[in-house]
Coordinates of C-alpha atoms and ligand atoms in Angstrom, one line a residue:
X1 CA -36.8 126.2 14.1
X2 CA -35.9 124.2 17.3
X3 CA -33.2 121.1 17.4
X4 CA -35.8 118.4 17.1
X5 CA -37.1 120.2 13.3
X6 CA -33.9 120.9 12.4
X7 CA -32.9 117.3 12.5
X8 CA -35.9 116.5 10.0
X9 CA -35.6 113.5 7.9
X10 CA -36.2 116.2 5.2
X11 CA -33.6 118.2 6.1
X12 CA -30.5 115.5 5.8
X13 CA -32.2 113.3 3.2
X14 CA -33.7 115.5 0.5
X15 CA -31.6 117.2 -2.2
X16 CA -34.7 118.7 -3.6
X17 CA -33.8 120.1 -7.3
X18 CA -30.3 118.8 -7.5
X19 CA -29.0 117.0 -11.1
X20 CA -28.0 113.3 -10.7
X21 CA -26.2 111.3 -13.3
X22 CA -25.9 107.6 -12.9
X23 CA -24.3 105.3 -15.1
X24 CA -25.8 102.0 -16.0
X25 CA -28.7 103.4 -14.3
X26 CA -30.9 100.9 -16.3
X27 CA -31.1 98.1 -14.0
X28 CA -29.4 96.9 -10.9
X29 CA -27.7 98.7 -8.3
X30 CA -27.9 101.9 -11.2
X31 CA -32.0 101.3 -11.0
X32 CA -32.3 101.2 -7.6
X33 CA -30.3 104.6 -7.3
X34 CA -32.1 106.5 -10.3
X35 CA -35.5 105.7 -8.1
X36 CA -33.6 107.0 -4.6
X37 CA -32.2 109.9 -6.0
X38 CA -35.5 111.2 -7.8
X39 CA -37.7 109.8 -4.7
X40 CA -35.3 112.2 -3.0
X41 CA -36.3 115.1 -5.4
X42 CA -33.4 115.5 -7.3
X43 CA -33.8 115.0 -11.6
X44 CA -31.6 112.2 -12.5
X45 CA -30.3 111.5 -16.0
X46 CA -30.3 107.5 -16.2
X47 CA -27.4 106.7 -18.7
X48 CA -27.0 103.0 -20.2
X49 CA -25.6 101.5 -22.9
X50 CA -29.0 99.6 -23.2
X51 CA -30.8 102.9 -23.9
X52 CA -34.3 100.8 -23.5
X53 CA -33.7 99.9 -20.0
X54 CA -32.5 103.6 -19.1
X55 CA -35.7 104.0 -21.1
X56 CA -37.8 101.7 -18.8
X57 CA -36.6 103.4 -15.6
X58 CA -37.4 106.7 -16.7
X59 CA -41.1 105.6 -17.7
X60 CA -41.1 104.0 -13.4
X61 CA -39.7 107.0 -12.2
X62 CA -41.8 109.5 -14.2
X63 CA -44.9 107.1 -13.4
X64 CA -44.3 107.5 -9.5
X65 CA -43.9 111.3 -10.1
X66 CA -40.2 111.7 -10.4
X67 CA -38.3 113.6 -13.0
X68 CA -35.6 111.6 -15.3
X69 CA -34.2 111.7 -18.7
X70 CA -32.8 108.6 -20.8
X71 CA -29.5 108.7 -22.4
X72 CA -27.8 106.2 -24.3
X73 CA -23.6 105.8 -23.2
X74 CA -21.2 103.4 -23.6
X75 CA -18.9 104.9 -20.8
X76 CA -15.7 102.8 -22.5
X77 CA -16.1 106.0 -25.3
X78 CA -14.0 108.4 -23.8
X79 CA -15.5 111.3 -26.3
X80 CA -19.2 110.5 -25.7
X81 CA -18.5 110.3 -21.7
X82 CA -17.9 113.4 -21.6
X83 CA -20.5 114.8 -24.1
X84 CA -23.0 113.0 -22.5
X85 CA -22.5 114.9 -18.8
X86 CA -22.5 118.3 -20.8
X87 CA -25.3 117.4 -22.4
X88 CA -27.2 116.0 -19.1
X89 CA -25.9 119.1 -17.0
X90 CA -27.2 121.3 -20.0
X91 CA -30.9 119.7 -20.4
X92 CA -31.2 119.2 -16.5
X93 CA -29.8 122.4 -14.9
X94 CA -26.2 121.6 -14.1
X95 CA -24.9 118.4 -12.1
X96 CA -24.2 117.7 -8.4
X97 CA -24.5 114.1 -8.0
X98 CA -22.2 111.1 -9.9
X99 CA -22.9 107.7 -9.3
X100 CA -19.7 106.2 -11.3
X101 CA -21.9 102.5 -10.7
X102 CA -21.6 100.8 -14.4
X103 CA -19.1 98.2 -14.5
X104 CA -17.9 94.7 -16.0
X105 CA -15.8 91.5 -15.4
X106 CA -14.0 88.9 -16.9
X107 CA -13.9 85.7 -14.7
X108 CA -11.3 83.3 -15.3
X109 CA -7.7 82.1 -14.2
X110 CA -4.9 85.0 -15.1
X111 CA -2.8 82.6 -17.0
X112 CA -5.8 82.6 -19.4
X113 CA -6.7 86.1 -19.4
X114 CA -6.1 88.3 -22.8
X115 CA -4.7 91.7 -22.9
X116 CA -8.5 92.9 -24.2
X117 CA -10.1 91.0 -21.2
X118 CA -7.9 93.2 -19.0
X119 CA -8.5 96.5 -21.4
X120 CA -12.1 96.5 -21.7
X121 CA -12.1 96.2 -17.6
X122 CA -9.6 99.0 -17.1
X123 CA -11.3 101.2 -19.8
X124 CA -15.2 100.7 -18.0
X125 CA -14.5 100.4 -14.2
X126 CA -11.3 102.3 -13.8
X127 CA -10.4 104.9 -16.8
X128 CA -14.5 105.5 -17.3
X129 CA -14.4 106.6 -13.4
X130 CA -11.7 109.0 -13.4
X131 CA -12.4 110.9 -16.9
X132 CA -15.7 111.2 -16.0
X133 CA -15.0 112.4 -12.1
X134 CA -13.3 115.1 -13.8
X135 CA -15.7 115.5 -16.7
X136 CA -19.0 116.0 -14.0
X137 CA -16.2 118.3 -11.6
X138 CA -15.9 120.8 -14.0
X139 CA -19.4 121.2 -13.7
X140 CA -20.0 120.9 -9.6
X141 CA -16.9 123.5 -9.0
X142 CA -19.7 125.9 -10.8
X143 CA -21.8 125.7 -8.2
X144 CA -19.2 124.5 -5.4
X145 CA -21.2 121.6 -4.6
X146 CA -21.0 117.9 -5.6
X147 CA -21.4 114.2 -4.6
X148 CA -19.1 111.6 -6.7
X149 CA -20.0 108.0 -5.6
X150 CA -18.0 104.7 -6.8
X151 CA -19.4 101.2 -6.8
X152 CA -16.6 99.5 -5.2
X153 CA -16.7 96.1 -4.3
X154 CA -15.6 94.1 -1.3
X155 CA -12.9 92.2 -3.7
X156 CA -11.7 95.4 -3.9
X157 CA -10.7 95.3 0.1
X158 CA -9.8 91.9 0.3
X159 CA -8.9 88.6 -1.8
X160 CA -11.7 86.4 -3.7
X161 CA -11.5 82.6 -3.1
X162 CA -14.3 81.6 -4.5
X163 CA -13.0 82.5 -8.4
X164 CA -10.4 84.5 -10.3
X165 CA -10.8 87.6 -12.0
X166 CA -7.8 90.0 -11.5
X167 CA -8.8 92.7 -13.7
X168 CA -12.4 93.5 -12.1
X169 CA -10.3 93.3 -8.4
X170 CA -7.8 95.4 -9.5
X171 CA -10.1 98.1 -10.8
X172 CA -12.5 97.4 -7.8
X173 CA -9.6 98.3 -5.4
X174 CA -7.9 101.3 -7.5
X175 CA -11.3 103.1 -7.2
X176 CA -10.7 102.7 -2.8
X177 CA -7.3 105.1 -3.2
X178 CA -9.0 107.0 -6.5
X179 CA -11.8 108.0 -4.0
X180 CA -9.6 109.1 -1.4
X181 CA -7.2 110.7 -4.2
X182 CA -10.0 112.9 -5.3
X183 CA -11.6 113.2 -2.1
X184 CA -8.8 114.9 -0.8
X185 CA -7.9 116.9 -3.8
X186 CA -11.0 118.2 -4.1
X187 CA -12.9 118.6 -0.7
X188 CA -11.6 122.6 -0.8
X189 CA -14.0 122.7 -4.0
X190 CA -17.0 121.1 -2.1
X191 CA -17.0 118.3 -4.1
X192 CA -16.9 114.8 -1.7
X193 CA -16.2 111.5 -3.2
X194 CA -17.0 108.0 -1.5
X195 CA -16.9 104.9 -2.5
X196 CA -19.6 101.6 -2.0
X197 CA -18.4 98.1 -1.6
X198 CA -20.9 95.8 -2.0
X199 CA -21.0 91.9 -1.8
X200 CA -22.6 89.7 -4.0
X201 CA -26.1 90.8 -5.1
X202 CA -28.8 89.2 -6.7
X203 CA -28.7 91.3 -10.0
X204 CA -28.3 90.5 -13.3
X205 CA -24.3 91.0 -12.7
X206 CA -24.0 89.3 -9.2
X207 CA -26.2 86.0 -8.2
X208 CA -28.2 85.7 -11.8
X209 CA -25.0 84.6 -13.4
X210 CA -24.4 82.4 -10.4
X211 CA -27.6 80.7 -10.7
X212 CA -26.2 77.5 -12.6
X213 CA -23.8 76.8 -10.0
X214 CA -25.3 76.3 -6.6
X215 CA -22.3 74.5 -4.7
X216 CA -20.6 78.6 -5.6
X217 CA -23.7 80.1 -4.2
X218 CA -23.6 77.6 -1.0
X219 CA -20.0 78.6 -0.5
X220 CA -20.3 82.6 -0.8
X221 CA -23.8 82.4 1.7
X222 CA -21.8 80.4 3.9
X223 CA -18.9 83.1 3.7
X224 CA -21.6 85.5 4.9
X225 CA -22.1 86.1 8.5
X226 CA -25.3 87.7 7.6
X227 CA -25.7 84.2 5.6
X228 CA -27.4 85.6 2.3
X229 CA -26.7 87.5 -1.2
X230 CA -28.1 91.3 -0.8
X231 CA -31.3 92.2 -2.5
X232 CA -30.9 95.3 -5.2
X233 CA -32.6 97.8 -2.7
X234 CA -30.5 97.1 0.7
X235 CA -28.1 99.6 -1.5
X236 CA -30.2 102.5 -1.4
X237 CA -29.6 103.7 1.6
X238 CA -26.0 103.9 0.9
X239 CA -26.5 105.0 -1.8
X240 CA -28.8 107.9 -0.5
X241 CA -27.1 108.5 2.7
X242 CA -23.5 109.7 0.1
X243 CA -25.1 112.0 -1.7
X244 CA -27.2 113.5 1.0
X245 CA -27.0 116.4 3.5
X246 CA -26.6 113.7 6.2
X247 CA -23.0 112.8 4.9
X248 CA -21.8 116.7 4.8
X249 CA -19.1 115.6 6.9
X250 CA -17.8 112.2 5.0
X251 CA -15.6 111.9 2.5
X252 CA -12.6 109.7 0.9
X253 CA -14.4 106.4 2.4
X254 CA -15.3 103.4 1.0
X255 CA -18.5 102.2 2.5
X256 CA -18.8 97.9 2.6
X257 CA -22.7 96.5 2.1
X258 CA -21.2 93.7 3.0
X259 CA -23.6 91.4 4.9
X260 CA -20.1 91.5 7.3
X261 CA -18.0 89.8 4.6
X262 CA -14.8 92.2 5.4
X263 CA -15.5 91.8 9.3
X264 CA -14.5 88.4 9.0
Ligands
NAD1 N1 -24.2 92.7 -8.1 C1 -23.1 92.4 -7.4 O1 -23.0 91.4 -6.8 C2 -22.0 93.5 -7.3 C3 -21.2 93.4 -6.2 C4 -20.2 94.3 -6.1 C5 -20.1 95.4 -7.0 N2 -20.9 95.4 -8.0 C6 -20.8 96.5 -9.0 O2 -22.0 97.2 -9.1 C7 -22.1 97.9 -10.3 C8 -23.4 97.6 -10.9 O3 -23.6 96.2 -11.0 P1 -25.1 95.6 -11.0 O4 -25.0 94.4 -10.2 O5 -26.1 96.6 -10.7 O6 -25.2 95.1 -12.6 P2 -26.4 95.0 -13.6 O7 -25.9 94.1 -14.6 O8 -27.7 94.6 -12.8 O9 -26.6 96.5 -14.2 C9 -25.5 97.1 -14.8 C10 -26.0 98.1 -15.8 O10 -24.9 98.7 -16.4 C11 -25.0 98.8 -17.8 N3 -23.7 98.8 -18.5 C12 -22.9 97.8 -18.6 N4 -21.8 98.2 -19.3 C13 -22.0 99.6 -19.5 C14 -21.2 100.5 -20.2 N5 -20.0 100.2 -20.7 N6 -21.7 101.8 -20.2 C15 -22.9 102.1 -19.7 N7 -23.6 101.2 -19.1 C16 -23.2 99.9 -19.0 C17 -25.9 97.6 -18.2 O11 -26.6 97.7 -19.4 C18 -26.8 97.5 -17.0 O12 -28.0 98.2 -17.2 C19 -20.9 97.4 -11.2 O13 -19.9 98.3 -11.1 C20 -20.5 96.1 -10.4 O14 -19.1 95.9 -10.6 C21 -21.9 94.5 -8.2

């Protein structure tokens, strides 16, 4: 094989075989990934609370000639988290990629925010990430091999001042030091961990909800220097480029999709 083959796309794209688990895989940024992971022949488990939308992406991916499995989660119950890895690494031949991607907010001022407001966040996008991180590593130092990947965001980097929501920032930027706290930990075990920070999308999560307030989607497009909310796909190759051969040499980051929000 000369230099030219042995920089085929194949080569540093493709994880043919490998075992993918995504959480909130059933729509949004999780969707997008399911369909790049198995496009890049790996079997993904898609894992949702809404067990008909992991259902639905599993039906696309299989359609296109994929291989995926549904499973229902709730990634808040602790137990079930790390049953549900088992049981994916079990039914799809162990587990070498973890997108840690489902997440939640509560928007609104601090002085109004309830001690279960900022629970439930903790318990989904920061506790949910690290239990489970360890949960899929026992399973990857098997094989001495594995990807973790955390769905950041850029109001993890830097301030929002467009609205208030302390609980989702302050998860958002604890997974930036948890990726390079595990990254660092476990890199002698083969295991890399990065992090994605994306803006504001238009998913059901990001612009949907945005949708009745068009002076706050003026502002944040005019924060933009790239002038525009990201469409679900401009993720995937993020996405893909983490867990792929290509990044062999990458980990502890966190990678902004960011439409050049955090170059400002
Ligand atoms: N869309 C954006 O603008 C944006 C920007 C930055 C970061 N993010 C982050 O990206 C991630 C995905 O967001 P999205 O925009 O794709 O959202 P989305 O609403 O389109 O999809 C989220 C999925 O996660 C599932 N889910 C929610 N809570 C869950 C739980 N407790 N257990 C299991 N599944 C659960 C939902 O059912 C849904 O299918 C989140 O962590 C979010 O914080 C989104």
């Amino acid at each position: 094989m000369n230099a030219y083959q042995d920089l085929s796309i194949d080569k540093l794209f493709r994880f043919d075989g490998d075992v993918a688990f995504v959480t909130g895989g059933g729509d949004g940024f999780g969707r997008i990934a399911s369909m790049t992971y198995a496009n890049a022949g790996a079997s993904v488990a898609v894992v949702d609370i809404d067990k008909a939308k992991a259902d639905a992406v599993v039906a696309e991916i299989t359609e296109g000639g994929g291989h995926a499995l549904a499973l229902e989660l709730d990634v808040s119950d602790r137990k079930a988290l790390k049953e549900t890895i088992d049981e994916a690494a079990s039914a799809l031949g162990g587990l070498h990629i973890l997108l840690n991607n489902a997440g939640i907010t509560r928007r609104g001022p601090t002085l109004d925010m309830t001690d279960a407001d900022w629970d439930d966040v903790l318990e989904v996008n920061l506790t949910a990430v690290v239990l489970g991180s360890r949960a899929a590593a026992r399973h990857m130092v098997e094989h001495g091999n594995g990807r973790i990947i955390n769905i950041s965001s850029i109001v993890g980097l830097v301030g929002n001042r467009h609205f208030a929501h302390i609980g989702y920032q302050a998860t958002k930027g604890a997974l930036v030091n948890t990726t390079r706290g595990l990254a660092v930990e476990w890199a002698e075990k083969g295991i890399r961990v990065n992090a994605i920070a994306p803006t504001f999308f238009r998913t059901n999560f990001g612009a949907s909800r945005m949708q009745s307030d068009p002076d706050l989607v003026n502002a944040i497009e005019a924060d933009t220097p790239i002038g525009r909310f990201g469409e679900p796909w401009e993720l995937a190759g993020g996405l893909l480029y983490l867990a792929s051969p290509a990044s062999s040499m990458v980990t502890g980051i966190t990678l902004p999709i960011d439409g050049g929000w955090t170059a400002v």
